[in-house]
Amino acid sequence: MPEPQEIELKFECAPEDIGRILDAAPDGEDDTRELISVYFDTPDLDLQKAGAALRVRECKGQRVQTFKRGDGMAREEHEAPIPSDAPDPRLGPLPDLLPQGARSELKPAFHVRVTRRQRLVQFDGAEIELAVDQGEVRGGKRTSPISEVELELKSGRPTALFGLARELSHAAPLYLSFASKAQRGQALISGRPQQAHKAAKVELVADATIADAFQAIGRSMLQSITANAELLRRQSDAEGVHQLRVATRTLRSGLSNFKSVVTDERFEAVKEELRWLSKACDQARNLDVFAEDVVEPAAKGPAWPTGLAALKSEIEAARERAKSDVVQAVESTRFRDLMIEVTSWVDTGAWLSRPPSGELARDFAHEVLQKRRRKVVKRGKDLAGLDDAGRHKVRIEAKKLRYAAEGFQTLYGRKAADRFIKQLKDLQDELGELNDIVTGETLFKDLGLSADAAFAAGELVGRRAEHKPDHIAAGAKALEKLADTDPFWG
């Protein structure tokens, strides 16, 4: 029997835009209420580690216990009325999830208090609950504001949920978010500042279908994209730019790896928009790498090249301009539309009705990984004899192989997969160094550097280029090891 699921979309929204969202929504009777939710966990955070959340919510004198698990648009959900403020550890999946001793150790972790305006609307043949939450999450002495719009499908097709989201997002800025209130609370009580989000390892069960695999990869990358975009809208963060770019490129590579299955009338548009987002991060990332890997080490060295102080200052100014460009991208209407469109396509696209989507992912993975491995070995056969463009192509193929290997690895033995991916990473590191050397040679053309800064940049690029033969030799050796390493997919 399938687990009960809620199907919803969540968006961040500025408090001052709430009225415009409600005015743009279909008519319906509003119900306003105060909701107080207390979230529970064990001292060892067993629920958080399991990707689950347990809350007791009080509203109008009634108490409801809710258990949620999973990420993305559809999550497992179990609800039951209870007589007191304390959760009942016998309900839902809790007896299976928590050890016997841990069930009695459930304690309040944080609480959420919001004013909710709720409206049941009809849209495109579906019944959808629109909820606007304003309030805060509190853990100890720490607080964090909440201003969210949620759309939950009560009946009808999920495509209607995205249709309504598109309409509302054009009335006021709505930023798709996969962070639940539970995750916000868990982050708050940890005391850690908001950090760049590295996509989690994709977990696939042995009998996962091709559609399951693609959706798992897509949802994981979308979660990372939205989390890093949220971070960058709030503060400048070099690692946030990097992880945003990595997640976007990984998802775009996934389109290539799954092309034979997921191609439909929206495929090219999705691919092109992801390319736009990735390109929007390129300049900021290239400048960050040059500053951190070249300029900063030179500044710590015994002999500064002439003009280094000027170069440091001008590179920092260029980095800030480039990061500002990234922020403009993730604040834009184009980005908001992209997140809704790609999420809609991953979860409800026409490609899902194609027969191959239901076949086993393990069989499909074998074909993809074999093909990608052959391309890397073939293209890199004479790495030393290739020009820069040729080595760049090997790097791109190695990156696609790594993205595929990491996406499919949980279908196979972890040790063998980790060993193969380690060899692949060694190759990527050397090819990445070579690419950074080539990029550094063209990075400054449009920056308008002063004469002193340009002189220092040229000297540093020249110093780095001296190591090019070493990286080529190390890359060739890494490629040999990769070719000799048994593929973990058998």
Short mmCIF file of N, CA and C in Angstrom, two decimals, residues 134-206:
data_model
loop_
_atom_site.label_atom_id
_atom_site.label_comp_id
_atom_site.label_asym_id
_atom_site.label_seq_id
_atom_site.Cartn_x
_atom_site.Cartn_y
_atom_site.Cartn_z
N GLN A 134 2.71 33.94 7.72
CA GLN A 134 3.61 34.99 8.19
C GLN A 134 3.82 34.81 9.68
N GLY A 135 5.07 34.79 10.10
CA GLY A 135 5.36 34.59 11.52
C GLY A 135 6.83 34.35 11.73
N GLU A 136 7.16 33.40 12.62
CA GLU A 136 8.56 33.15 12.92
C GLU A 136 8.75 31.73 13.43
N VAL A 137 9.99 31.27 13.28
CA VAL A 137 10.41 30.03 13.91
C VAL A 137 11.33 30.42 15.04
N ARG A 138 11.16 29.77 16.20
CA ARG A 138 11.95 30.13 17.38
C ARG A 138 12.56 28.88 17.99
N GLY A 139 13.86 28.94 18.26
CA GLY A 139 14.56 27.87 18.95
C GLY A 139 15.45 28.47 20.01
N GLY A 140 15.09 28.31 21.29
CA GLY A 140 15.82 28.97 22.35
C GLY A 140 15.66 30.47 22.22
N LYS A 141 16.79 31.19 22.16
CA LYS A 141 16.75 32.64 22.03
C LYS A 141 16.86 33.08 20.57
N ARG A 142 16.98 32.12 19.67
CA ARG A 142 17.14 32.47 18.25
C ARG A 142 15.78 32.48 17.56
N THR A 143 15.61 33.43 16.65
CA THR A 143 14.38 33.50 15.85
C THR A 143 14.73 33.73 14.39
N SER A 144 13.80 33.35 13.52
CA SER A 144 13.95 33.58 12.09
C SER A 144 12.57 33.85 11.50
N PRO A 145 12.42 34.91 10.68
CA PRO A 145 11.10 35.24 10.14
C PRO A 145 10.64 34.25 9.09
N ILE A 146 9.33 34.13 8.94
CA ILE A 146 8.71 33.28 7.93
C ILE A 146 7.74 34.12 7.12
N SER A 147 7.87 34.07 5.82
CA SER A 147 6.90 34.69 4.91
C SER A 147 6.82 33.78 3.69
N GLU A 148 5.81 32.94 3.65
CA GLU A 148 5.73 31.88 2.65
C GLU A 148 4.35 31.80 2.01
N VAL A 149 4.36 31.30 0.79
CA VAL A 149 3.13 30.96 0.08
C VAL A 149 3.20 29.49 -0.26
N GLU A 150 2.15 28.73 0.11
CA GLU A 150 2.10 27.31 -0.18
C GLU A 150 0.89 27.00 -1.05
N LEU A 151 1.11 26.12 -2.02
CA LEU A 151 0.01 25.63 -2.86
C LEU A 151 -0.03 24.12 -2.69
N GLU A 152 -1.13 23.60 -2.17
CA GLU A 152 -1.25 22.16 -1.96
C GLU A 152 -2.40 21.60 -2.80
N LEU A 153 -2.09 20.56 -3.57
CA LEU A 153 -3.09 19.95 -4.43
C LEU A 153 -4.01 19.06 -3.60
N LYS A 154 -5.31 19.37 -3.65
CA LYS A 154 -6.29 18.56 -2.93
C LYS A 154 -6.93 17.52 -3.86
N SER A 155 -7.15 17.91 -5.10
CA SER A 155 -7.66 16.97 -6.11
C SER A 155 -7.35 17.54 -7.48
N GLY A 156 -7.27 16.66 -8.47
CA GLY A 156 -6.97 17.09 -9.83
C GLY A 156 -5.54 16.79 -10.22
N ARG A 157 -5.12 17.34 -11.35
CA ARG A 157 -3.79 17.04 -11.92
C ARG A 157 -2.72 17.96 -11.33
N PRO A 158 -1.53 17.41 -11.06
CA PRO A 158 -0.44 18.25 -10.56
C PRO A 158 -0.07 19.39 -11.49
N THR A 159 -0.32 19.23 -12.81
CA THR A 159 0.02 20.30 -13.74
C THR A 159 -0.73 21.59 -13.40
N ALA A 160 -1.92 21.46 -12.81
CA ALA A 160 -2.69 22.64 -12.44
C ALA A 160 -1.97 23.43 -11.33
N LEU A 161 -1.29 22.72 -10.46
CA LEU A 161 -0.55 23.36 -9.37
C LEU A 161 0.51 24.30 -9.95
N PHE A 162 1.20 23.84 -10.98
CA PHE A 162 2.23 24.65 -11.61
C PHE A 162 1.61 25.79 -12.42
N GLY A 163 0.47 25.55 -13.02
CA GLY A 163 -0.21 26.61 -13.76
C GLY A 163 -0.57 27.77 -12.86
N LEU A 164 -1.11 27.47 -11.67
CA LEU A 164 -1.46 28.53 -10.72
C LEU A 164 -0.19 29.22 -10.22
N ALA A 165 0.86 28.44 -9.99
CA ALA A 165 2.13 29.03 -9.53
C ALA A 165 2.65 30.04 -10.55
N ARG A 166 2.56 29.72 -11.83
CA ARG A 166 3.03 30.63 -12.87
C ARG A 166 2.25 31.95 -12.82
N GLU A 167 0.94 31.86 -12.68
CA GLU A 167 0.11 33.07 -12.65
C GLU A 167 0.46 33.96 -11.45
N LEU A 168 0.58 33.33 -10.28
CA LEU A 168 0.84 34.10 -9.07
C LEU A 168 2.24 34.70 -9.09
N SER A 169 3.21 33.98 -9.68
CA SER A 169 4.59 34.49 -9.70
C SER A 169 4.74 35.70 -10.60
N HIS A 170 3.80 35.91 -11.50
CA HIS A 170 3.84 37.09 -12.35
C HIS A 170 3.12 38.27 -11.69
N ALA A 171 2.38 37.99 -10.63
CA ALA A 171 1.74 39.07 -9.88
C ALA A 171 2.71 39.70 -8.89
N ALA A 172 3.63 38.88 -8.36
CA ALA A 172 4.63 39.35 -7.40
C ALA A 172 5.75 38.31 -7.36
N PRO A 173 6.96 38.72 -6.97
CA PRO A 173 8.08 37.77 -6.94
C PRO A 173 7.85 36.61 -5.97
N LEU A 174 7.81 35.40 -6.52
CA LEU A 174 7.71 34.17 -5.72
C LEU A 174 8.93 33.32 -6.04
N TYR A 175 9.67 32.95 -5.01
CA TYR A 175 10.89 32.16 -5.20
C TYR A 175 10.66 30.74 -4.69
N LEU A 176 10.70 29.79 -5.61
CA LEU A 176 10.49 28.40 -5.25
C LEU A 176 11.49 27.98 -4.17
N SER A 177 11.00 27.26 -3.16
CA SER A 177 11.85 26.81 -2.07
C SER A 177 11.50 25.38 -1.71
N PHE A 178 12.53 24.58 -1.44
CA PHE A 178 12.32 23.21 -0.98
C PHE A 178 12.61 23.07 0.51
N ALA A 179 12.91 24.17 1.17
CA ALA A 179 13.22 24.13 2.60
C ALA A 179 11.93 24.17 3.40
N SER A 180 11.66 23.13 4.17
CA SER A 180 10.47 23.08 5.00
C SER A 180 10.68 23.90 6.26
N LYS A 181 9.60 24.15 6.98
CA LYS A 181 9.71 24.85 8.26
C LYS A 181 10.55 24.03 9.23
N ALA A 182 10.44 22.71 9.13
CA ALA A 182 11.25 21.85 9.99
C ALA A 182 12.73 22.04 9.70
N GLN A 183 13.10 22.11 8.42
CA GLN A 183 14.51 22.30 8.07
C GLN A 183 15.00 23.68 8.51
N ARG A 184 14.14 24.68 8.40
CA ARG A 184 14.54 26.02 8.85
C ARG A 184 14.75 26.01 10.36
N GLY A 185 13.89 25.33 11.08
CA GLY A 185 14.04 25.24 12.52
C GLY A 185 15.29 24.47 12.91
N GLN A 186 15.54 23.36 12.22
CA GLN A 186 16.73 22.55 12.51
C GLN A 186 18.00 23.35 12.26
N ALA A 187 18.00 24.16 11.18
CA ALA A 187 19.16 24.99 10.88
C ALA A 187 19.33 26.08 11.95
N LEU A 188 18.21 26.61 12.42
CA LEU A 188 18.25 27.70 13.41
C LEU A 188 18.86 27.22 14.72
N ILE A 189 18.41 26.09 15.24
CA ILE A 189 18.91 25.63 16.54
C ILE A 189 20.34 25.10 16.46
N SER A 190 20.81 24.80 15.25
CA SER A 190 22.19 24.36 15.11
C SER A 190 23.16 25.50 15.39
N GLY A 191 22.67 26.74 15.25
CA GLY A 191 23.51 27.90 15.51
C GLY A 191 24.47 28.24 14.39
N ARG A 192 24.42 27.49 13.30
CA ARG A 192 25.32 27.75 12.19
C ARG A 192 24.71 28.80 11.25
N PRO A 193 25.54 29.71 10.75
CA PRO A 193 25.00 30.67 9.76
C PRO A 193 24.63 29.94 8.49
N GLN A 194 23.77 30.58 7.70
CA GLN A 194 23.38 29.98 6.44
C GLN A 194 24.60 29.76 5.57
N GLN A 195 24.72 28.55 5.01
CA GLN A 195 25.89 28.19 4.23
C GLN A 195 25.50 27.72 2.84
N ALA A 196 26.51 27.67 1.97
CA ALA A 196 26.29 27.14 0.64
C ALA A 196 25.80 25.70 0.73
N HIS A 197 24.93 25.33 -0.18
CA HIS A 197 24.30 24.00 -0.16
C HIS A 197 24.95 23.10 -1.19
N LYS A 198 25.56 22.02 -0.71
CA LYS A 198 26.12 21.01 -1.60
C LYS A 198 25.09 19.91 -1.78
N ALA A 199 24.77 19.59 -3.02
CA ALA A 199 23.72 18.59 -3.29
C ALA A 199 24.05 17.27 -2.61
N ALA A 200 23.04 16.69 -1.98
CA ALA A 200 23.22 15.42 -1.28
C ALA A 200 23.36 14.27 -2.28
N LYS A 201 23.99 13.20 -1.83
CA LYS A 201 24.13 12.01 -2.67
C LYS A 201 22.74 11.46 -2.99
N VAL A 202 22.51 11.16 -4.26
CA VAL A 202 21.22 10.63 -4.69
C VAL A 202 21.11 9.17 -4.25
N GLU A 203 20.02 8.85 -3.53
CA GLU A 203 19.79 7.50 -3.05
C GLU A 203 18.75 6.81 -3.94
N LEU A 204 19.13 5.70 -4.56
CA LEU A 204 18.23 4.95 -5.43
C LEU A 204 18.08 3.52 -4.90
N VAL A 205 16.85 3.01 -4.92
CA VAL A 205 16.61 1.62 -4.52
C VAL A 205 16.92 0.71 -5.70
N ALA A 206 17.13 -0.57 -5.41
CA ALA A 206 17.58 -1.52 -6.44
C ALA A 206 16.62 -1.61 -7.62
#
